[in-house]
Short mmCIF file of C-alpha atoms in Angstrom, two decimals:
data_model
loop_
_atom_site.label_atom_id
_atom_site.label_comp_id
_atom_site.label_asym_id
_atom_site.label_seq_id
_atom_site.Cartn_x
_atom_site.Cartn_y
_atom_site.Cartn_z
CA MET A 21 -14.68 -27.58 56.67
CA PHE A 22 -15.98 -25.31 53.95
CA ALA A 23 -19.02 -25.33 51.69
CA PRO A 24 -18.22 -27.05 48.37
CA ALA A 25 -16.43 -24.64 46.06
CA ASN A 26 -18.98 -25.07 43.28
CA SER A 27 -21.83 -24.09 45.61
CA LEU A 28 -20.59 -20.49 45.83
CA ARG A 29 -22.09 -18.87 42.77
CA THR A 30 -21.70 -15.39 41.34
CA VAL A 31 -24.82 -14.10 39.61
CA PRO A 32 -25.41 -10.96 37.55
CA SER A 33 -26.83 -7.86 39.18
CA CYS A 34 -30.59 -7.38 38.90
CA GLY A 35 -30.70 -4.21 40.98
CA ARG A 36 -32.99 -5.49 43.75
CA THR A 37 -32.71 -4.02 47.23
CA PRO A 38 -30.86 -6.27 49.70
CA ARG A 39 -32.66 -7.43 52.82
CA ARG A 40 -31.17 -6.73 56.21
CA ALA A 41 -28.99 -9.42 57.77
CA THR A 42 -29.77 -11.46 60.86
CA PRO A 43 -27.56 -10.79 63.91
CA CYS A 44 -23.99 -12.08 63.86
CA THR A 45 -22.73 -14.75 66.24
CA GLY A 46 -19.69 -13.57 68.17
CA GLY A 47 -20.26 -9.91 67.32
CA SER A 48 -22.93 -7.31 66.71
CA THR A 49 -24.64 -6.90 63.35
CA ALA A 50 -22.67 -4.82 60.86
CA PRO A 51 -24.70 -1.77 59.80
CA ASN A 52 -25.78 -1.68 56.17
CA ALA A 53 -25.60 2.09 55.72
CA HIS A 54 -23.60 4.93 57.17
CA LYS A 55 -25.82 7.97 57.80
CA VAL A 56 -24.49 11.43 58.62
CA MET A 57 -26.86 13.97 60.23
CA THR A 58 -26.66 17.48 58.80
CA SER A 59 -26.82 20.70 60.75
CA ALA A 60 -26.58 24.44 60.21
CA ASN A 61 -22.79 24.40 60.60
CA ALA A 62 -22.23 21.22 58.57
CA SER A 63 -19.99 23.09 56.14
CA THR A 64 -17.48 23.77 58.92
CA ALA A 65 -17.60 20.27 60.46
CA PRO A 66 -14.61 17.95 59.80
CA PRO A 67 -15.24 15.26 57.18
CA VAL A 68 -16.62 12.01 58.53
CA PRO A 69 -14.47 8.99 57.53
CA LYS A 70 -16.31 6.62 55.25
CA THR A 71 -16.83 3.18 56.73
CA ARG A 72 -15.99 0.28 54.40
CA HIS A 73 -17.81 -3.03 54.93
CA LEU A 74 -15.72 -6.05 54.01
CA ALA A 75 -16.75 -9.72 53.96
CA VAL A 76 -14.18 -12.53 53.98
CA VAL A 77 -15.56 -15.89 52.86
CA GLY A 78 -13.48 -18.79 54.17
CA ALA A 79 -11.78 -19.15 57.56
CA GLY A 80 -8.76 -21.10 56.36
CA PRO A 81 -5.18 -19.81 56.64
CA VAL A 82 -5.49 -17.27 53.80
CA GLY A 83 -8.88 -15.87 54.80
CA MET A 84 -8.10 -15.52 58.49
CA ALA A 85 -4.66 -14.02 57.91
CA LEU A 86 -6.23 -11.42 55.63
CA ALA A 87 -8.99 -10.64 58.14
CA ILE A 88 -6.52 -10.20 61.02
CA ASP A 89 -4.13 -7.99 59.03
CA CYS A 90 -6.95 -5.88 57.59
CA SER A 91 -8.50 -5.39 61.04
CA ARG A 92 -5.25 -3.82 62.23
CA ARG A 93 -4.11 -1.88 59.19
CA VAL A 94 -7.44 -0.59 57.85
CA PRO A 95 -9.16 0.92 60.89
CA ASP A 96 -12.19 2.18 58.95
CA ALA A 97 -13.08 -1.35 57.77
CA HIS A 98 -15.94 -3.31 59.34
CA ILE A 99 -15.02 -6.95 58.69
CA THR A 100 -17.28 -10.01 58.75
CA LEU A 101 -15.66 -13.46 58.53
CA PHE A 102 -17.89 -16.22 57.10
CA ASP A 103 -17.30 -19.99 57.21
CA SER A 104 -19.56 -23.01 56.98
CA ARG A 105 -17.70 -24.68 59.86
CA GLU A 106 -19.28 -24.34 63.29
CA ILE A 107 -17.08 -22.36 65.65
CA GLU A 108 -17.26 -25.15 68.25
CA LYS A 109 -15.58 -27.62 65.89
CA ASP A 110 -11.97 -28.22 66.94
CA VAL A 111 -9.70 -28.05 63.89
CA THR A 112 -6.40 -28.46 65.73
CA PRO A 113 -6.19 -32.28 65.24
CA ASP A 114 -6.26 -31.88 61.42
CA PRO A 115 -2.95 -33.50 60.37
CA ARG A 116 -2.74 -32.21 56.79
CA THR A 117 0.72 -30.79 56.15
CA LEU A 118 1.46 -27.25 54.98
CA ALA A 119 4.82 -25.92 53.77
CA LEU A 120 5.26 -22.18 54.28
CA SER A 121 7.98 -20.05 52.76
CA LEU A 122 10.09 -17.70 54.85
CA GLY A 123 8.06 -14.71 53.64
CA SER A 124 4.83 -16.36 54.82
CA VAL A 125 6.38 -17.24 58.18
CA GLN A 126 7.53 -13.65 58.71
CA TRP A 127 4.10 -12.23 57.85
CA LEU A 128 2.31 -14.56 60.27
CA GLU A 129 4.86 -13.72 62.96
CA ARG A 130 4.10 -10.02 62.51
CA LEU A 131 0.40 -10.83 62.91
CA GLY A 132 1.12 -12.63 66.19
CA ALA A 133 -0.35 -15.78 64.64
CA TRP A 134 2.67 -18.07 64.39
CA PRO A 135 2.51 -21.25 66.53
CA ALA A 136 4.98 -21.55 69.38
CA GLU A 137 5.46 -25.30 68.91
CA GLY A 138 4.89 -28.14 66.45
CA VAL A 139 6.81 -26.36 63.70
CA GLN A 140 9.77 -27.82 61.79
CA PRO A 141 12.02 -25.24 60.08
CA ILE A 142 13.39 -26.05 56.63
CA PHE A 143 17.12 -25.41 56.61
CA GLU A 144 17.96 -26.98 53.26
CA VAL A 145 16.24 -28.06 50.05
CA SER A 146 17.54 -30.79 47.75
CA VAL A 147 16.16 -31.23 44.22
CA SER A 148 17.39 -34.15 42.14
CA GLN A 149 16.29 -36.72 39.59
CA GLN A 150 16.14 -40.48 39.88
CA PRO A 151 18.96 -42.05 37.79
CA PRO A 152 19.67 -42.08 34.95
CA SER A 153 19.43 -38.29 35.04
CA ALA A 154 22.37 -37.26 32.85
CA PRO A 155 24.49 -38.68 30.04
CA PRO A 156 26.77 -41.48 31.36
CA LEU A 157 29.99 -39.56 30.70
CA PHE A 158 28.71 -36.47 32.56
CA ALA A 159 27.41 -38.50 35.50
CA GLY A 160 30.67 -40.46 35.66
CA VAL A 161 32.72 -37.28 36.02
CA PHE A 162 30.43 -34.97 38.01
CA GLY A 163 28.00 -37.37 39.69
CA GLU A 164 24.22 -37.27 39.53
CA PRO A 165 22.92 -33.70 39.13
CA GLU A 166 21.41 -32.10 42.22
CA VAL A 167 20.41 -28.58 43.27
CA ARG A 168 20.97 -27.80 46.95
CA ILE A 169 19.79 -24.56 48.50
CA SER A 170 20.59 -23.86 52.15
CA ALA A 171 19.49 -21.20 54.61
CA ARG A 172 23.11 -20.63 55.58
CA GLU A 173 24.08 -20.03 51.97
CA GLN A 174 21.24 -17.50 51.61
CA ALA A 175 22.04 -15.82 54.96
CA VAL A 176 18.56 -16.41 56.40
CA PRO A 177 17.47 -18.29 59.54
CA MET A 178 15.38 -20.76 57.54
CA LEU A 179 14.05 -21.25 54.02
CA GLY A 180 10.56 -21.93 55.35
CA ALA A 181 8.74 -24.20 57.77
CA VAL A 182 6.41 -27.21 57.84
CA LEU A 183 3.47 -27.65 60.20
CA SER A 184 -0.01 -29.13 60.32
CA TYR A 185 -3.12 -27.43 58.94
CA GLY A 186 -4.81 -27.77 62.31
CA ARG A 187 -2.01 -26.04 64.16
CA ILE A 188 -1.86 -22.98 61.91
CA VAL A 189 -5.65 -22.62 61.61
CA GLY A 190 -6.09 -23.01 65.36
CA THR A 191 -3.50 -20.30 66.02
CA LEU A 192 -5.02 -17.92 63.46
CA GLN A 193 -8.54 -18.49 64.78
CA ALA A 194 -7.46 -17.69 68.33
CA ALA A 195 -5.78 -14.48 67.11
CA TRP A 196 -8.87 -13.43 65.13
CA LEU A 197 -11.28 -14.10 68.01
CA GLU A 198 -9.06 -12.12 70.38
CA GLN A 199 -8.98 -9.21 67.92
CA GLN A 200 -12.77 -9.39 67.60
CA ARG A 201 -13.17 -9.45 71.39
CA ARG A 202 -11.34 -6.13 71.54
CA GLU A 203 -13.46 -4.52 68.81
CA PRO A 204 -16.88 -6.22 68.79
CA GLY A 205 -18.59 -3.28 67.11
CA ARG A 206 -16.31 -3.48 64.04
CA LEU A 207 -15.34 -7.15 63.68
CA HIS A 208 -17.92 -9.90 63.27
CA THR A 209 -17.78 -13.70 63.04
CA ARG A 210 -20.33 -15.82 61.19
CA PHE A 211 -19.12 -19.38 61.57
CA GLY A 212 -21.67 -22.05 60.72
CA THR A 213 -22.89 -19.79 57.89
CA PRO A 214 -22.15 -21.10 54.38
CA VAL A 215 -22.27 -18.49 51.62
CA ALA A 216 -24.44 -19.65 48.72
CA GLY A 217 -24.09 -16.80 46.25
CA LEU A 218 -22.54 -13.43 45.41
CA LYS A 219 -23.81 -10.74 43.08
CA ASN A 220 -22.13 -7.50 42.02
CA ILE A 221 -24.42 -4.51 42.49
CA ALA A 222 -23.85 -0.77 42.18
CA GLY A 223 -21.00 0.14 44.50
CA GLY A 224 -20.77 -3.22 46.22
CA VAL A 225 -21.70 -6.89 46.43
CA GLU A 226 -24.86 -8.65 47.53
CA LEU A 227 -24.04 -11.73 49.60
CA ASP A 228 -26.54 -14.57 50.07
CA ALA A 229 -25.96 -16.73 53.16
CA GLY A 230 -29.55 -17.70 53.90
CA PHE A 231 -30.11 -13.98 54.42
CA VAL A 232 -29.02 -11.21 52.06
CA ASP A 233 -26.56 -8.50 53.05
CA ARG A 234 -24.64 -5.82 51.18
CA PHE A 235 -20.88 -5.30 51.43
CA ASP A 236 -18.53 -2.83 49.77
CA LEU A 237 -16.04 -5.65 49.08
CA VAL A 238 -16.16 -9.45 49.31
CA VAL A 239 -12.97 -11.52 49.40
CA VAL A 240 -13.45 -15.22 48.63
CA ALA A 241 -10.69 -17.31 50.21
CA GLU A 242 -12.21 -20.79 50.22
CA GLY A 243 -11.50 -23.00 47.27
CA GLY A 244 -11.25 -26.66 48.27
CA VAL A 245 -9.32 -29.28 46.29
CA PHE A 246 -9.16 -29.70 42.51
CA ALA A 247 -11.59 -32.64 42.33
CA ASP A 248 -14.38 -30.72 44.11
CA GLN A 249 -14.07 -27.40 42.29
CA ALA A 250 -16.20 -25.96 39.54
CA ARG A 251 -14.00 -25.41 36.49
CA LYS A 252 -12.56 -21.92 36.10
CA ALA A 253 -11.44 -20.00 33.02
CA LEU A 254 -8.09 -21.82 32.84
CA SER A 255 -8.44 -25.52 33.65
CA ARG A 256 -6.36 -28.60 32.89
CA ASP A 257 -6.59 -32.15 34.20
CA TYR A 258 -3.04 -33.52 34.40
CA HIS A 259 -4.26 -37.12 34.70
CA GLN A 260 -2.01 -37.35 37.71
CA CYS A 261 -2.73 -37.94 41.37
CA ALA A 262 -0.86 -37.30 44.62
CA TRP A 263 -0.54 -39.98 47.30
CA VAL A 264 -0.14 -38.15 50.60
CA GLY A 265 0.86 -39.39 54.06
CA THR A 266 3.82 -39.51 56.45
CA VAL A 267 6.98 -41.60 56.64
CA GLU A 268 9.25 -42.44 59.55
CA LEU A 269 12.88 -41.49 58.97
CA SER A 270 15.96 -43.25 60.30
CA PRO A 271 17.47 -41.78 63.50
CA ASP A 272 20.53 -40.49 61.62
CA ALA A 273 18.54 -38.74 58.85
CA PRO A 274 19.44 -35.04 58.41
CA VAL A 275 17.12 -32.67 60.29
CA GLY A 276 15.22 -29.94 58.48
CA VAL A 277 16.01 -31.03 54.90
CA ALA A 278 13.25 -31.08 52.26
CA TYR A 279 13.75 -33.40 49.30
CA GLU A 280 12.15 -33.27 45.88
CA ARG A 281 12.92 -36.14 43.52
CA PHE A 282 11.92 -36.21 39.86
CA THR A 283 10.98 -39.70 38.67
CA ARG A 284 9.68 -41.12 35.40
CA ASN A 285 6.15 -41.13 36.85
CA GLY A 286 6.23 -37.66 38.41
CA PRO A 287 7.77 -35.77 41.33
CA ALA A 288 7.98 -37.13 44.87
CA ALA A 289 8.71 -34.96 47.90
CA LEU A 290 9.59 -35.36 51.56
CA LEU A 291 8.87 -32.37 53.81
CA PRO A 292 10.55 -32.53 57.23
CA LEU A 293 8.35 -32.84 60.32
CA THR A 294 9.23 -32.88 64.00
CA GLY A 295 10.25 -36.17 65.58
CA GLN A 296 12.23 -37.76 62.70
CA ARG A 297 9.20 -37.90 60.45
CA ALA A 298 8.49 -36.44 57.03
CA SER A 299 5.37 -35.61 55.05
CA LEU A 300 5.20 -37.52 51.77
CA VAL A 301 3.73 -36.20 48.50
CA TRP A 302 4.08 -38.88 45.81
CA CYS A 303 2.79 -37.86 42.37
CA VAL A 304 2.09 -40.49 39.70
CA GLY A 305 -0.06 -40.90 36.60
CA SER A 306 -3.69 -41.62 37.44
CA ASP A 307 -4.67 -43.48 34.26
CA ASP A 308 -2.33 -46.37 35.08
CA ASP A 309 -1.65 -45.73 38.77
CA PRO A 310 1.42 -47.75 39.90
CA VAL A 311 0.72 -47.11 43.62
CA ALA A 312 -2.96 -48.01 43.97
CA GLY A 313 -2.47 -51.78 43.93
CA LEU A 314 0.36 -51.86 46.49
CA ASP A 315 0.05 -52.54 50.20
CA ASP A 316 1.94 -50.44 52.78
CA ALA A 317 4.97 -52.74 52.84
CA GLN A 318 5.27 -52.69 49.05
CA ARG A 319 4.88 -48.90 48.97
CA LEU A 320 7.66 -48.55 51.54
CA ALA A 321 9.93 -50.76 49.47
CA VAL A 322 9.32 -48.67 46.33
CA LEU A 323 9.86 -45.40 48.20
CA ASN A 324 13.25 -46.61 49.41
CA THR A 325 14.32 -46.91 45.77
CA ILE A 326 13.14 -43.42 44.82
CA PHE A 327 14.85 -40.98 47.16
CA PRO A 328 18.61 -40.23 47.26
CA ALA A 329 20.94 -42.04 49.66
CA ALA A 330 21.21 -38.92 51.86
CA VAL A 331 17.64 -39.49 53.07
CA GLY A 332 18.64 -42.78 54.66
CA SER A 333 16.34 -45.75 55.05
CA LEU A 334 12.62 -44.99 55.43
CA ARG A 335 11.37 -47.06 58.37
CA ALA A 336 7.58 -46.96 57.92
CA VAL A 337 4.85 -45.33 55.87
CA SER A 338 1.36 -44.36 57.03
CA PRO A 339 -1.81 -45.23 55.09
CA LEU A 340 -1.84 -42.90 52.07
CA LYS A 341 -4.67 -40.75 50.71
CA ARG A 342 -5.12 -40.09 46.99
CA PHE A 343 -5.93 -36.68 45.46
CA PRO A 344 -6.43 -35.90 41.73
CA LEU A 345 -4.20 -33.12 40.39
CA GLY A 346 -4.88 -30.35 37.93
CA LEU A 347 -4.68 -26.66 37.17
CA ASN A 348 -7.79 -24.58 37.86
CA ALA A 349 -7.29 -20.81 37.74
CA GLU A 350 -9.17 -17.59 37.18
CA ARG A 351 -7.72 -15.22 34.60
CA THR A 352 -8.13 -12.30 37.01
CA LEU A 353 -8.32 -11.99 40.77
CA THR A 354 -11.13 -9.43 40.64
CA ASP A 355 -14.67 -9.44 39.29
CA GLY A 356 -16.26 -6.10 40.11
CA ARG A 357 -16.07 -5.82 43.90
CA ILE A 358 -15.51 -9.57 44.33
CA VAL A 359 -11.89 -10.69 44.86
CA ARG A 360 -10.77 -14.32 44.81
CA ILE A 361 -7.48 -15.31 46.42
CA GLY A 362 -5.73 -18.54 47.37
CA ASN A 363 -7.33 -21.72 46.04
CA ALA A 364 -10.43 -19.72 45.12
CA ALA A 365 -8.28 -17.99 42.47
CA GLN A 366 -5.85 -20.75 41.50
CA THR A 367 -5.32 -24.39 42.37
CA LEU A 368 -1.88 -25.57 41.27
CA HIS A 369 0.12 -28.78 40.95
CA PRO A 370 2.13 -29.34 44.17
CA VAL A 371 5.42 -29.77 42.29
CA ALA A 372 6.68 -26.38 43.57
CA GLY A 373 4.92 -26.50 46.95
CA GLN A 374 3.97 -22.82 46.62
CA GLY A 375 0.16 -22.73 46.32
CA LEU A 376 -0.56 -21.60 49.89
CA ASN A 377 2.30 -19.09 49.83
CA LEU A 378 0.92 -17.54 46.65
CA GLY A 379 -2.48 -17.13 48.35
CA LEU A 380 -0.91 -15.53 51.42
CA ARG A 381 0.98 -13.07 49.21
CA ASP A 382 -2.31 -12.22 47.45
CA ALA A 383 -3.86 -11.50 50.86
CA ALA A 384 -0.96 -9.39 52.16
CA GLU A 385 -0.86 -7.29 48.99
CA LEU A 386 -4.62 -6.69 49.04
CA VAL A 387 -4.51 -5.43 52.64
CA GLN A 388 -1.59 -3.14 51.85
CA LEU A 389 -3.44 -1.64 48.89
CA LEU A 390 -6.65 -1.14 50.87
CA GLN A 391 -4.60 0.70 53.48
CA ARG A 392 -2.87 2.96 50.98
CA ALA A 393 -5.44 3.52 48.23
CA GLY A 394 -8.04 6.21 48.50
CA ASP A 395 -10.86 3.97 47.33
CA ILE A 396 -11.65 0.28 46.84
CA ASP A 397 -11.80 0.36 43.03
CA SER A 398 -8.36 1.95 42.80
CA ALA A 399 -6.96 -0.70 45.15
CA LEU A 400 -8.42 -3.52 43.06
CA ARG A 401 -7.01 -2.13 39.82
CA ARG A 402 -3.56 -1.99 41.38
CA LEU A 403 -3.96 -5.50 42.78
CA GLU A 404 -4.28 -7.00 39.30
CA TRP A 405 -1.15 -5.26 38.06
CA GLN A 406 1.00 -5.86 41.12
CA ARG A 407 0.09 -9.52 41.68
CA GLY A 408 0.15 -10.49 38.01
CA PRO A 409 3.90 -11.21 37.56
CA ASP A 410 4.21 -13.37 40.70
CA ARG A 411 0.94 -15.18 40.05
CA TRP A 412 1.45 -15.97 36.36
CA THR A 413 5.12 -16.91 36.79
CA LEU A 414 4.15 -19.56 39.33
CA ILE A 415 1.14 -20.78 37.32
CA ALA A 416 3.26 -21.14 34.18
CA THR A 417 6.17 -22.82 35.99
CA THR A 418 4.07 -25.43 37.79
CA ASP A 419 2.02 -26.11 34.65
CA PHE A 420 5.16 -26.65 32.56
CA LEU A 421 6.78 -28.95 35.13
CA ALA A 422 3.59 -30.97 35.67
CA ARG A 423 3.06 -31.54 31.95
CA SER A 424 6.73 -32.32 31.34
CA PHE A 425 6.37 -35.59 33.25
CA THR A 426 3.82 -36.81 30.70
CA TRP A 427 6.17 -36.24 27.78
CA ARG A 428 7.82 -39.38 26.46
CA LEU A 429 10.42 -37.61 24.35
CA PRO A 430 13.87 -39.15 23.88
CA GLY A 431 16.37 -37.37 26.10
CA ALA A 432 13.77 -35.51 28.21
CA GLY A 433 15.16 -36.97 31.44
CA ALA A 434 18.73 -36.12 30.46
CA ALA A 435 17.69 -32.57 29.61
CA ARG A 436 16.13 -32.15 33.07
CA GLY A 437 19.28 -33.54 34.68
CA LEU A 438 21.55 -31.18 32.76
CA GLY A 439 19.24 -28.31 33.72
CA LEU A 440 19.63 -29.19 37.40
CA ALA A 441 23.41 -29.35 37.03
CA ALA A 442 23.51 -25.97 35.30
CA LEU A 443 21.33 -24.38 37.99
CA GLN A 444 23.60 -25.69 40.76
CA ALA A 445 26.66 -24.33 38.97
CA LEU A 446 25.21 -20.86 38.34
CA GLY A 447 25.32 -19.35 41.82
CA PRO A 448 23.55 -16.03 41.11
CA VAL A 449 20.74 -17.81 39.24
CA LYS A 450 20.31 -20.29 42.07
CA SER A 451 20.20 -17.45 44.61
CA ALA A 452 17.55 -15.65 42.55
CA LEU A 453 15.49 -18.84 42.50
CA ALA A 454 15.89 -19.19 46.26
CA ARG A 455 14.71 -15.61 46.86
CA GLN A 456 11.68 -16.18 44.65
CA MET A 457 10.91 -19.40 46.52
CA MET A 458 11.09 -17.57 49.86
CA PHE A 459 9.40 -14.26 48.96
CA GLY A 460 7.74 -14.62 45.56
CA ARG A 461 8.51 -12.59 42.47
CA ARG A 462 9.00 -8.93 43.35
#
């Protein structure tokens, strides 16, 4: 869908004058300069609002949500949305699964970009460890440790929701195109236009997309998957991979429950889908992959030994796809007037299922700061400070959990099990974790 992440380069400024862009598809060309004519009574004329020209690179969920929100909340912004995908390409059949937190759902609802169907709410989350997960005496008295978080317990309608990539991108694209139709002089779409390079220049950014144009701010929201990315400042290969697909649940399986199960080889998760199905994310070591040599029937048999009895019997498993896993993150979100958010800023291990939600929170915060701040540079300085705690907490947590599965220390499994039991017992701590899972660190 997007140009490869490592094809988008940032080069140092050389001070050359940008050439004028070719006309946009789906909107008129954004002007490169704002000129104000002077007159004899100019001193008494009201100040003319400064127009800010913003480019968003990447028409995935994060990029389009940012463009839609910014178009409504920052009325002086001229926004151009770039993507290498042709606008005629139908993305709605894309079956990849996304898990959104309650905070993300609420933001997309406010944007009028939440799908009306094909969405499965998450009402409960269960986190446990494959036995043995605690000392025998403890397990004999209290049972196997498990953390359960429910929407009812947290007094919210849902903890989050699961839907396909195609459904959310299709809904966002329709909302963006409708917004652009209403304001064609201010909003512009350049689908089928891959961005090859970015360069900070005085007071803005030079963008190379086969033509060269100048923008006051460029937000990069396309990042791709770990295996295809150029390495960032903070990079770690976990030597793990995720096998991803769908499973068919039994008719009596609980509805709307997400399961995460810690195993000796790594975490495995089931995310509820509509129609008694679940999305599977099965993480294992990649150096000696125990899944690669199995056929579908053997994989189904193994999966039925991994998850807790509450899941019920898994009836079938789809063909699985394999993705390498690692950490790849920038130390900062900003570089001059270039901002990277979502997977362009950080690609995380899926153990917490929060990567997309982190990117959406980056986008929402940036729009809010652009609305409130008097100038772009002030907004970007505040962005680093305000997003830092949420961003680095999640990076550190997922990195620790991912690496912990490679440790072969005596008692490591028991320590994880006792940690789960303690978390379930400490109600206020569990509630704080639930709030962070739903809304991020505030």
